Coordinates of C-alpha atoms and ligand atoms in Angstrom, one line a residue:
M1 CA -22.7 20.1 -15.4
S2 CA -21.2 22.1 -12.5
Q3 CA -19.3 20.3 -9.7
Q4 CA -22.0 21.5 -7.2
Q5 CA -24.7 19.7 -9.3
L6 CA -22.5 16.6 -9.5
M7 CA -22.0 16.7 -5.7
Q8 CA -25.8 16.8 -5.2
R9 CA -26.2 13.8 -7.6
K10 CA -23.5 12.0 -5.7
A11 CA -25.2 12.6 -2.3
D12 CA -28.6 11.4 -3.8
A13 CA -27.3 8.4 -5.6
T14 CA -24.4 7.0 -3.6
P15 CA -24.0 6.0 0.1
R16 CA -22.1 8.3 2.5
G17 CA -20.1 5.2 3.6
V18 CA -18.1 5.6 0.4
G19 CA -16.3 8.6 1.8
V20 CA -14.9 11.1 -0.7
M21 CA -12.0 13.4 0.0
C22 CA -12.1 16.0 -2.8
G23 CA -15.0 18.3 -3.6
F24 CA -14.3 18.3 -7.3
F25 CA -14.6 15.7 -10.1
V26 CA -11.8 14.6 -12.4
D27 CA -12.1 15.2 -16.1
R28 CA -8.7 14.0 -17.2
A29 CA -5.2 13.2 -15.9
K30 CA -1.7 12.8 -17.2
N31 CA 1.4 11.6 -15.2
A32 CA 1.3 13.6 -11.9
E33 CA -1.4 16.1 -12.9
I34 CA -5.2 16.0 -12.8
W35 CA -7.7 18.5 -14.3
D36 CA -11.2 18.8 -12.9
V37 CA -14.4 19.2 -14.9
E38 CA -14.1 22.9 -14.6
G39 CA -10.6 22.9 -16.0
R40 CA -8.7 23.5 -12.7
R41 CA -5.3 21.8 -12.4
Y42 CA -4.1 19.8 -9.4
I43 CA -0.8 18.1 -8.7
D44 CA -1.5 14.5 -7.6
F45 CA 0.5 13.5 -4.5
A46 CA -2.0 10.8 -3.7
G47 CA -1.6 8.7 -6.9
G48 CA -5.0 7.0 -6.3
I49 CA -3.7 5.9 -2.9
G50 CA -0.3 4.5 -4.1
V51 CA -1.5 3.0 -7.3
L52 CA 0.2 5.3 -9.7
N53 CA 4.0 4.9 -9.2
T54 CA 4.2 5.1 -13.0
G55 CA 1.8 8.0 -13.2
H56 CA -1.6 8.6 -14.8
L57 CA -1.8 7.0 -18.3
H58 CA 1.9 6.1 -18.7
D59 CA 2.5 5.7 -22.5
K60 CA 3.8 2.2 -22.2
V61 CA 0.8 1.1 -20.0
R62 CA -1.7 2.8 -22.3
Q63 CA -0.2 1.2 -25.4
A64 CA 0.0 -2.3 -23.8
V65 CA -3.7 -2.1 -22.7
A66 CA -4.8 -0.7 -26.1
E67 CA -2.9 -3.6 -27.9
Q68 CA -4.6 -6.1 -25.5
L69 CA -8.0 -4.6 -26.3
T70 CA -7.5 -5.5 -30.0
R71 CA -7.2 -9.2 -29.0
F72 CA -9.5 -10.1 -26.1
S73 CA -10.6 -8.5 -22.8
H74 CA -11.8 -11.5 -20.8
T75 CA -12.1 -15.2 -21.0
C76 CA -11.8 -16.0 -17.2
Y77 CA -8.3 -17.5 -16.9
Q78 CA -9.8 -20.6 -15.1
V79 CA -11.9 -21.3 -18.3
V80 CA -9.6 -20.4 -21.2
P81 CA -6.1 -19.5 -20.0
Y82 CA -3.7 -17.0 -21.6
E83 CA 0.1 -16.8 -21.8
S84 CA 0.4 -13.3 -20.3
Y85 CA -0.9 -14.6 -16.9
I86 CA 2.0 -17.1 -16.9
E87 CA 4.5 -14.5 -18.1
L88 CA 3.6 -12.2 -15.2
A89 CA 3.7 -15.0 -12.7
E90 CA 7.2 -16.0 -14.0
K91 CA 8.3 -12.4 -13.7
L92 CA 7.0 -12.0 -10.1
N93 CA 8.5 -15.4 -9.1
R94 CA 11.9 -14.1 -10.3
L95 CA 11.6 -10.5 -9.0
T96 CA 10.3 -11.1 -5.5
P97 CA 13.0 -11.6 -2.8
G98 CA 14.4 -15.1 -2.3
Q99 CA 16.0 -17.6 -4.6
H100 CA 13.6 -20.4 -3.6
A101 CA 11.1 -21.9 -6.0
K102 CA 8.0 -19.8 -6.1
K103 CA 4.5 -19.7 -7.7
T104 CA 2.1 -16.8 -8.2
A105 CA -1.7 -16.5 -8.3
L106 CA -3.4 -13.3 -9.6
F107 CA -6.5 -11.6 -8.2
T108 CA -8.1 -8.2 -8.5
T109 CA -7.8 -6.2 -5.3
G110 CA -5.3 -5.9 -2.5
A111 CA -7.9 -7.3 0.0
E112 CA -8.4 -10.3 -2.2
A113 CA -4.6 -11.0 -2.3
V114 CA -4.7 -10.9 1.5
E115 CA -7.7 -13.2 1.7
N116 CA -5.9 -15.7 -0.5
A117 CA -2.7 -15.4 1.5
V118 CA -4.7 -16.5 4.5
K119 CA -6.5 -19.3 2.6
V120 CA -3.1 -20.6 1.3
A121 CA -1.5 -20.4 4.7
R122 CA -4.4 -22.2 6.3
A123 CA -4.4 -24.9 3.6
F124 CA -0.7 -25.5 3.9
T125 CA -0.4 -25.5 7.7
G126 CA -3.8 -27.0 8.5
R127 CA -4.0 -24.3 11.2
P128 CA -6.6 -21.6 11.7
G129 CA -4.9 -18.7 13.5
V130 CA -3.5 -15.5 12.0
I131 CA -1.6 -12.8 13.8
A132 CA -1.6 -9.2 12.5
F133 CA -0.5 -5.9 14.1
G134 CA -2.0 -2.8 15.7
G135 CA -2.3 0.0 13.1
A136 CA -2.3 -2.5 10.2
F137 CA -4.5 -2.1 7.2
H138 CA -5.3 -5.1 5.1
G139 CA -8.5 -4.3 3.3
R140 CA -12.2 -4.0 3.6
T141 CA -13.4 -7.6 3.1
M142 CA -14.4 -9.6 6.2
M143 CA -10.9 -11.1 6.6
G144 CA -9.3 -7.8 5.6
M145 CA -11.2 -6.0 8.3
A146 CA -10.5 -8.7 10.8
L147 CA -6.8 -8.4 10.2
T148 CA -6.9 -4.6 10.1
G149 CA -5.7 -3.0 13.4
K150 CA -7.8 0.1 13.4
V151 CA -11.4 0.1 14.5
V152 CA -12.6 3.6 13.4
P153 CA -13.7 3.9 10.6
Y154 CA -12.9 0.5 9.1
K155 CA -14.5 -2.0 11.5
V156 CA -17.4 -0.1 13.2
G157 CA -20.7 -1.8 12.8
F158 CA -19.4 -4.6 10.5
G159 CA -18.7 -7.5 12.8
P160 CA -18.6 -10.3 13.7
F161 CA -15.4 -11.0 11.8
P162 CA -13.7 -14.3 11.1
G163 CA -12.4 -15.9 14.2
D164 CA -8.8 -16.9 15.3
I165 CA -7.4 -13.5 14.4
Y166 CA -5.1 -11.9 16.9
H167 CA -3.2 -8.5 17.1
A168 CA 0.1 -7.7 18.6
P169 CA 1.7 -4.2 18.9
Y170 CA 3.6 -3.0 15.8
P171 CA 7.0 -1.5 16.8
N172 CA 6.8 2.3 16.8
A173 CA 9.5 4.2 18.6
L174 CA 7.7 7.6 18.3
H175 CA 4.7 6.2 20.1
G176 CA 6.8 4.3 22.7
V177 CA 6.6 0.8 21.3
S178 CA 10.0 -0.9 21.1
V179 CA 10.9 -4.0 19.2
E180 CA 11.1 -5.8 22.5
D181 CA 7.6 -4.6 23.4
S182 CA 6.2 -5.9 20.1
I183 CA 7.9 -9.3 20.5
A184 CA 6.7 -9.4 24.2
G185 CA 3.2 -8.8 22.9
L186 CA 3.5 -11.8 20.6
E187 CA 4.8 -13.9 23.4
K188 CA 1.9 -12.8 25.6
L189 CA -0.5 -13.8 22.8
F190 CA 1.1 -17.3 22.9
K191 CA 0.8 -17.4 26.7
Y192 CA -2.7 -15.9 27.2
D193 CA -4.7 -16.4 24.0
V194 CA -3.5 -19.1 21.6
D195 CA -1.0 -21.9 21.3
P196 CA 1.5 -21.1 18.6
S197 CA 0.8 -24.5 17.1
R198 CA -2.6 -23.1 16.1
I199 CA -1.2 -20.2 14.2
A200 CA -1.0 -20.5 10.4
A201 CA 0.6 -17.1 9.6
I202 CA 1.9 -13.8 10.9
I203 CA 1.0 -11.0 8.4
Y204 CA 2.9 -7.7 8.6
E205 CA 3.5 -4.6 6.5
P206 CA 7.3 -3.8 6.0
V207 CA 6.2 -0.2 6.0
Q208 CA 2.7 0.4 7.4
G209 CA 0.6 2.2 4.9
E210 CA -2.7 3.6 6.2
G211 CA -1.2 3.0 9.7
G212 CA 1.2 5.9 9.3
F213 CA 4.2 5.0 7.1
Y214 CA 6.1 3.5 10.1
V215 CA 9.1 1.5 8.9
A216 CA 9.5 -2.0 10.4
P217 CA 12.9 -2.2 12.2
A218 CA 15.2 -4.8 10.6
E219 CA 15.8 -6.5 14.0
W220 CA 12.0 -6.9 14.5
V221 CA 11.5 -8.5 11.0
R222 CA 14.4 -10.9 11.9
K223 CA 12.7 -11.8 15.2
L224 CA 9.4 -12.4 13.4
R225 CA 11.2 -14.8 11.1
Q226 CA 12.8 -16.6 14.0
L227 CA 9.5 -16.9 15.8
C228 CA 7.8 -18.2 12.6
D229 CA 10.6 -20.8 12.1
L230 CA 10.5 -21.9 15.7
H231 CA 6.7 -22.5 15.6
G232 CA 6.2 -23.6 12.0
I233 CA 4.3 -20.4 11.2
L234 CA 4.3 -18.8 7.7
L235 CA 5.4 -15.2 7.4
I236 CA 3.3 -13.0 5.0
A237 CA 4.6 -9.6 3.9
D238 CA 1.8 -7.3 2.8
E239 CA 3.4 -5.2 0.1
V240 CA 0.2 -3.9 -1.4
Q241 CA 1.1 -0.3 -0.6
A242 CA 4.9 -0.5 -0.1
G243 CA 5.7 -2.6 -3.2
F244 CA 6.6 -1.7 -6.8
A245 CA 9.5 0.8 -6.4
R246 CA 7.9 3.0 -3.8
T247 CA 10.5 2.4 -1.1
G248 CA 13.6 2.6 -3.4
K249 CA 13.5 -1.1 -4.0
L250 CA 11.1 -3.0 -6.2
F251 CA 9.8 -4.7 -3.0
A252 CA 10.1 -3.2 0.5
S253 CA 11.1 -6.7 1.8
E254 CA 14.4 -6.2 -0.1
H255 CA 15.4 -3.8 2.6
Y256 CA 15.6 -6.7 5.0
D257 CA 17.8 -9.7 5.3
V258 CA 15.0 -12.2 5.8
Q259 CA 12.5 -13.5 3.4
P260 CA 8.8 -13.8 3.8
D261 CA 7.1 -17.1 2.7
L262 CA 4.2 -15.2 1.0
I263 CA 4.0 -11.7 -0.5
T264 CA 0.8 -9.8 -1.3
M265 CA 0.9 -7.1 -3.9
A266 CA -1.6 -4.8 -5.8
K267 CA -1.9 -1.1 -6.3
S268 CA 1.1 0.1 -8.4
L269 CA 1.6 -3.4 -9.8
A270 CA -0.7 -2.5 -12.7
G271 CA -0.5 1.3 -12.9
G272 CA -4.2 2.0 -12.4
F273 CA -5.8 -1.2 -13.6
P274 CA -7.2 -3.6 -11.0
L275 CA -4.8 -6.4 -10.3
S276 CA -3.3 -8.1 -7.3
A277 CA -0.9 -11.0 -6.8
L278 CA 0.1 -13.5 -4.3
T279 CA 3.6 -14.9 -4.7
G280 CA 5.0 -17.5 -2.4
R281 CA 7.0 -20.7 -1.8
A282 CA 6.0 -23.1 -4.5
E283 CA 5.1 -25.9 -2.0
V284 CA 3.0 -23.5 0.1
M285 CA 1.2 -22.0 -3.0
D286 CA 0.3 -25.5 -4.2
A287 CA -1.4 -26.5 -0.9
P288 CA -5.0 -25.6 -2.0
A289 CA -6.6 -28.2 -4.3
P290 CA -7.6 -27.3 -7.9
G291 CA -10.5 -24.9 -7.9
G292 CA -9.7 -23.6 -4.4
L293 CA -8.1 -20.4 -5.8
G294 CA -9.2 -17.9 -8.5
G295 CA -12.1 -15.6 -9.3
T296 CA -14.1 -14.6 -12.3
Y297 CA -12.0 -11.5 -13.0
A298 CA -8.8 -12.7 -11.2
G299 CA -5.9 -11.9 -13.5
N300 CA -7.8 -9.8 -16.0
P301 CA -5.9 -9.7 -19.3
L302 CA -6.0 -5.9 -19.6
S303 CA -4.6 -5.5 -16.1
I304 CA -1.9 -8.0 -16.8
A305 CA -0.9 -6.2 -20.0
A306 CA -0.7 -3.0 -17.8
A307 CA 1.4 -4.8 -15.2
L308 CA 3.9 -6.2 -17.7
A309 CA 4.3 -2.6 -19.0
V310 CA 4.7 -1.2 -15.5
I311 CA 7.5 -3.7 -14.7
D312 CA 9.2 -2.8 -17.9
A313 CA 8.9 0.9 -17.3
M314 CA 10.2 0.6 -13.7
A315 CA 13.4 -1.0 -15.0
S316 CA 13.9 1.0 -18.2
E317 CA 13.2 4.4 -16.7
G318 CA 15.2 3.9 -13.5
L319 CA 12.1 4.5 -11.3
I320 CA 13.6 2.5 -8.3
E321 CA 16.6 4.9 -8.2
R322 CA 14.3 7.8 -8.8
A323 CA 12.2 6.9 -5.7
E324 CA 15.3 7.3 -3.6
T325 CA 16.2 10.7 -5.2
L326 CA 12.7 12.1 -4.9
G327 CA 12.3 10.8 -1.4
Q328 CA 15.6 12.4 -0.4
L329 CA 14.6 15.8 -1.9
L330 CA 11.3 15.7 -0.1
K331 CA 12.9 14.8 3.2
E332 CA 15.4 17.6 2.8
K333 CA 12.6 20.0 2.2
L334 CA 10.7 18.9 5.3
H335 CA 13.8 18.9 7.5
G336 CA 14.5 22.5 6.3
L337 CA 11.0 23.5 7.5
K338 CA 11.2 21.8 10.9
K339 CA 12.5 24.9 12.8
D340 CA 9.7 27.0 11.4
V341 CA 6.9 24.5 11.8
P342 CA 6.9 23.3 15.5
Q343 CA 4.2 20.8 14.8
I344 CA 6.6 18.6 12.9
A345 CA 7.3 15.7 15.2
E346 CA 9.0 13.2 12.8
I347 CA 9.9 12.9 9.2
R348 CA 10.4 9.3 8.1
G349 CA 10.2 6.8 5.3
L350 CA 12.0 4.5 3.0
G351 CA 12.8 5.8 -0.5
A352 CA 9.8 7.8 -1.7
M353 CA 7.4 6.3 0.9
V354 CA 7.8 9.4 3.0
A355 CA 5.6 10.8 5.7
V356 CA 5.6 13.7 8.2
E357 CA 3.9 13.4 11.6
F358 CA 2.5 16.3 13.6
N359 CA 2.2 16.8 17.3
Q360 CA 0.8 19.8 19.1
P361 CA 3.8 22.2 19.6
G362 CA 5.9 21.3 22.7
S363 CA 3.8 18.2 23.5
H364 CA 3.5 14.5 22.5
A365 CA -0.2 14.9 21.7
P366 CA -1.0 14.1 18.1
D367 CA -2.2 17.1 16.1
A368 CA -4.7 15.8 13.5
E369 CA -6.2 19.3 13.2
F370 CA -2.9 20.6 11.9
A371 CA -2.6 17.7 9.4
K372 CA -6.1 18.4 8.2
A373 CA -5.5 22.2 7.9
V374 CA -2.3 21.6 5.8
Q375 CA -4.1 19.1 3.6
A376 CA -6.9 21.7 3.0
R377 CA -4.6 24.6 2.3
A378 CA -2.6 22.4 -0.1
L379 CA -5.8 21.3 -1.9
A380 CA -7.0 24.9 -2.2
D381 CA -3.7 25.7 -3.8
G382 CA -3.9 22.7 -6.2
L383 CA -1.9 20.0 -4.5
I384 CA -3.6 16.7 -3.5
L385 CA -2.2 15.3 -0.2
L386 CA -3.3 12.3 1.8
T387 CA -3.3 11.9 5.6
C388 CA -2.9 8.6 7.5
G389 CA -1.9 7.3 10.9
G390 CA -3.8 6.0 13.9
Y391 CA -4.6 9.6 15.0
G392 CA -4.9 11.1 11.5
N393 CA -2.0 13.3 12.3
V394 CA 0.4 12.1 9.5
L395 CA 0.7 13.4 5.9
R396 CA 1.9 10.7 3.5
F397 CA 3.3 11.3 0.0
L398 CA 2.4 9.0 -2.9
F399 CA 3.3 11.0 -6.0
P400 CA 4.1 9.2 -9.2
L401 CA 7.8 8.4 -9.4
T402 CA 7.6 9.5 -13.1
I403 CA 6.7 13.1 -12.0
E404 CA 8.6 15.7 -14.0
D405 CA 11.2 17.7 -12.0
A406 CA 9.5 21.0 -12.6
V407 CA 6.1 19.6 -11.4
F408 CA 7.8 18.1 -8.3
D409 CA 9.5 21.4 -7.5
E410 CA 6.2 23.2 -7.9
A411 CA 4.5 20.8 -5.6
L412 CA 7.3 21.2 -2.9
G413 CA 6.7 24.9 -3.1
K414 CA 3.0 24.4 -2.5
L415 CA 3.7 22.0 0.3
E416 CA 5.9 24.6 2.0
K417 CA 3.2 27.2 1.7
A418 CA 0.6 24.9 3.2
L419 CA 2.9 23.9 6.1
R420 CA 3.8 27.5 6.9
G421 CA 0.1 28.4 6.8
Ligands
PLP1 C1 -1.1 -2.8 3.0 C2 -2.5 -2.9 2.3 N1 -3.0 -4.1 2.2 C3 -4.2 -4.3 1.6 C4 -4.9 -3.2 1.1 C5 -6.3 -3.4 0.5 O1 -6.2 -3.2 -0.9 P1 -7.5 -2.9 -1.8 O2 -8.0 -1.6 -1.3 O3 -7.0 -2.9 -3.2 O4 -8.4 -4.0 -1.5 C6 -4.4 -1.9 1.2 C7 -5.1 -0.7 0.7 O5 -4.8 0.4 1.0 C8 -3.1 -1.8 1.9 O6 -2.5 -0.6 2.0

């Protein structure tokens, strides 16, 4: 069947709300490459939106899932438990930042991990309020949308959202928001909107994902921690996009000298299989009563097998170090192009969580059209790129960290061509 016919069937059978970026359909994929149903090859710099830090069908992941499939695929952990759930929880308790006693609960999607972080924080503190930040993305469930700090397209027409959710500005030097401005925003919330004693948690992304790959300044994270300690508020780091080696550390929070009380993770945790996790202080995680946490598919055995293989591969294949190397090469490439591409306003990122932001030449006005044009030219040339940012004027790079050197070089060549127009 041709891609045109498939597109027609898609339009007839599925709602437009599930927006689709590419005009072709995948047939197969391996590591950092995808082939469509007509045999055309693409280099995948999107990684299923940050899910494939270990690439498509990593051998270890495939073998682990295949082996699990010979034993059982589902019992529902809450009905008949399995050891692998505990093994992964023990690993995450050990690997996440902080030496304190921790516990982990597993879920299926990133949004679900966020939902459960809020549930746990409310149960522990007995308080309703949650503070998130402008530009944040925390998922598409009701609470996820409420916490998300971007209206179009995520929140339009879907309210009302859960109450007691507040937003403060995320620090963003390029857009004129300093650390002091952000903290002043929080203080204003406490003055004008809500007493801090009603706030259960502050949730932040150490590096904003959909929001534009803005890196949280260390001083700001320290101040968040101080404010939380002062008012008895829990600090939640949403590492759904930034976690699992992307930033050159297993967790982005390791770049900072303070520890969150709760960490949400998903995406590259299980290399393409649906799995999310919430890890936090043991006493906090134990606040909800038995039966309060879980889900039919939460902690699916196939996904857990994949996650254990991912964690093993990240260590044995040096992917954390490789994130740093690849990120550096990409940044060098982009810096080298800056003088010829006047739209480049900023090149930033931690490790391989790199982005380039475009403004109209000689101005501070965001240039989303240019970002879109570069994305389209790259796609036509066989390179899949994602945009992000509050104005859609940022290109972000989420290639597998396992990408072969030759494929990475080829992709950088295509990126240069697309940027030069
Ligand atoms: C930081 C962050 N939190 C939560 C989510 C929601 O994850 P999911 O789409 O798996 O529900 C995302 C997804 O992009 C994310 O980037």
